[in-house]
Amino acid sequence: MSDWIGFFQDVVDYGPQILQGLGNTLLLWVVMTITGLLGSILVFYLTLSQHRLVCRLTDAYISFFIGTPLIVLLFLMYYGLPQWGLRLSPFTVAVIGFTFNVAAYNARYLRAAYNGLDQEELEAGRAQGFSSRQVFLLITLPQSLRLAVPGLTNQAILNLKDSSVAFLIQYTEFFAQVQELATRNFQYFKAYLMAGLVYLALVSVIVIVARQLERRLVRPIGG
Amino acid sequence: MALLEVSGLVKEFDGKPVLNGVDLSLEEGQVKVIMGPSGCGKSTLLRCINRLVEPTSGRILFRGEDVTRPDTDVRALRQRIGFVFQHFALYRHLSALDNIKLGLRKLRRMSDAEATDRACHELRRMDMEEHRDKYPAQLSGGQKQRVAIARALAMDPAVLFFDEPTSALDPRMAREVVALINQLFMDNVTMLCVTHDVFLARYISDRILFLDHGQVRAEGDVEQLLDAHDDPQIRAFFGPGTRAR
Ligand SMILES: Nc1ncnc2c1ncn2[C@@H]1O[C@H](COP(=O)(O)OP(=O)(O)OP(=O)(O)O)[C@@H](O)[C@H]1O
Ligand SMILES: [Mg+2]
């Protein structure tokens, strides 16, 4: 028992750094979840293009980023690019890498949702006189987003967990700080246990918000 | 001048003609019903006229203007044609009211209040105002079709196109919708209606066209076509049971 008290004393002493790390984790999570969603909407739009070449290229993009481990991409940008004279901050590298990766996954979810749409509704939109961009923005996208809510929120959870990878490119996020704490007091088990519980708590919050979203957005349209 | 004048309309899919020289005219205030066996090209004909499907050849005059030309403003054309689909095609992520308001807001550029007024007016006309906040998933088939008709009417179209408006409905709901379409008929709304529903055809129509193998095989009023036509094929299509109401 007494060593738990000692551990908590260490946590409190190291509190500012841990909180800062947590802040960085949440910052990266919020940014990549938003940019990943916006990026996926663009990719999704391009997969619906009438031009075959555009479709091919977007499919290739999606396959590439789903097929390549993110860590390779992050290392390539963070450790590889400086050899070409381009030095990016860890945060920038993380945001770029995650955005491309998350956008590819989200675009898959949106595309799958699109396949479940009623084509007659989209035709009704064209028949009413909407332009194809209006049909996309007013009908296709809102319906696909709603149907994709379960997949998209699942991705948001993965984003939070995967953000810990960023510590490998010197981004001082939550896990990096816990690591630092553990190497100072050698309480590896307790430190990682605490890290796990914190991630679990954050994920629980996302899950609760996701449930609300599903209830408000997905159920009314019978998805 | 006729509202709509179609002549020699041809549509081929992969070299196979589905419409093979269709001639059709529709006066302002007139109602015509198009009947014919499944797959004879009825839906394709309606879709060619509002250019959801590109005609292969032929001419379509809409209020005297040739709308098959490449420089035709297709979106403006479509806004003058209210289209009602067999499976209602309501936007499922929008309430009944918002289904109607969408076109008013985004195409007619009405203010929110104006669009709401207009949409409520049309819902009232279809006796659907109490359901204005429901989503399509919460409405019965007949109610959905009434919202769909209200949505088409709200845009103030020159003509309403119906593609089998009652065939996805059970008989009771179909009767309801027929009564409403009949109401529009009384109000002199110009309509072109594809249907298999002989009851609907009798009720609303001045004239019936019989389409077969991509051509108008016969045209006449209800008595001529449904009750006593010389062509045995047409008699066979409508069958003996159709005389009973
Ligand atoms: N996009 C398309 N590509 C290829 N063939 C098509 C296409 N649309 C329709 N067809 C064909 O054209 C023919 C006529 O179709 P259409 O839907 O116009 O018939 P219909 O008279 O409306 O039939 P129904 O009464 O069953 O609705 C059918 O044989 C159909 O297979
Ligand atoms: Mg049809």
Tab-separated table of C-alpha atoms and ligand atoms in Angstrom, chain B residues 13-14 18-19 36-45 47 53 86 163-164 194 196 211, ligand 1:
chain	number	residue	atom	x	y	z
B	13	PHE	CA	-29.574	1.518	-74.471
B	14	ASP	CA	-26.465	-0.206	-75.822
B	18	VAL	CA	-36.338	1.210	-75.859
B	19	LEU	CA	-38.218	4.182	-77.272
B	36	GLY	CA	-48.382	-0.323	-71.260
B	37	PRO	CA	-46.670	-3.575	-70.397
B	38	SER	CA	-43.741	-3.689	-68.042
B	39	GLY	CA	-40.457	-2.763	-69.673
B	40	CYS	CA	-42.040	-0.970	-72.623
B	41	GLY	CA	-40.202	2.238	-71.784
B	42	LYS	CA	-42.706	4.291	-69.780
B	43	SER	CA	-40.247	5.375	-67.122
B	44	THR	CA	-37.611	6.000	-69.757
B	45	LEU	CA	-40.013	8.302	-71.609
B	47	ARG	CA	-36.872	10.501	-67.749
B	53	VAL	CA	-31.848	10.183	-69.406
B	86	GLN	CA	-43.125	5.071	-57.317
B	163	ASP	CA	-44.271	7.303	-62.340
B	164	GLU	CA	-46.620	4.652	-60.979
B	194	VAL	CA	-47.576	6.507	-65.889
B	196	HIS	CA	-50.774	0.250	-64.175
B	211	LEU	CA	-47.231	2.420	-75.186
C	1	LIG	N1	-30.035	2.724	-67.628
C	1	LIG	C1	-30.422	1.688	-68.406
C	1	LIG	N2	-29.493	0.964	-69.064
C	1	LIG	C2	-29.867	-0.083	-69.834
C	1	LIG	N3	-31.138	-0.455	-70.037
C	1	LIG	C3	-32.103	0.236	-69.411
C	1	LIG	C4	-31.796	1.343	-68.566
C	1	LIG	N4	-32.947	1.848	-68.095
C	1	LIG	C5	-33.930	1.083	-68.610
C	1	LIG	N5	-33.427	0.128	-69.408
C	1	LIG	C6	-34.228	-0.879	-70.153
C	1	LIG	O1	-35.188	-0.185	-70.897
C	1	LIG	C7	-36.398	-0.920	-70.900
C	1	LIG	C8	-37.535	-0.006	-70.488
C	1	LIG	O2	-37.384	0.357	-69.137
C	1	LIG	P1	-38.417	1.259	-68.368
C	1	LIG	O3	-37.981	1.333	-66.949
C	1	LIG	O4	-38.576	2.529	-69.099
C	1	LIG	O5	-39.745	0.409	-68.498
C	1	LIG	P2	-41.166	0.667	-67.858
C	1	LIG	O6	-42.145	0.708	-68.960
C	1	LIG	O7	-41.115	1.821	-66.939
C	1	LIG	O8	-41.387	-0.673	-67.042
C	1	LIG	P3	-42.143	-0.894	-65.637
C	1	LIG	O9	-43.591	-0.904	-65.931
C	1	LIG	O10	-41.650	-2.242	-65.198
C	1	LIG	O11	-41.720	0.215	-64.719
C	1	LIG	C9	-36.219	-2.107	-70.012
C	1	LIG	O12	-36.016	-3.233	-70.827
C	1	LIG	C10	-34.979	-1.794	-69.229
C	1	LIG	O13	-34.260	-2.958	-68.973
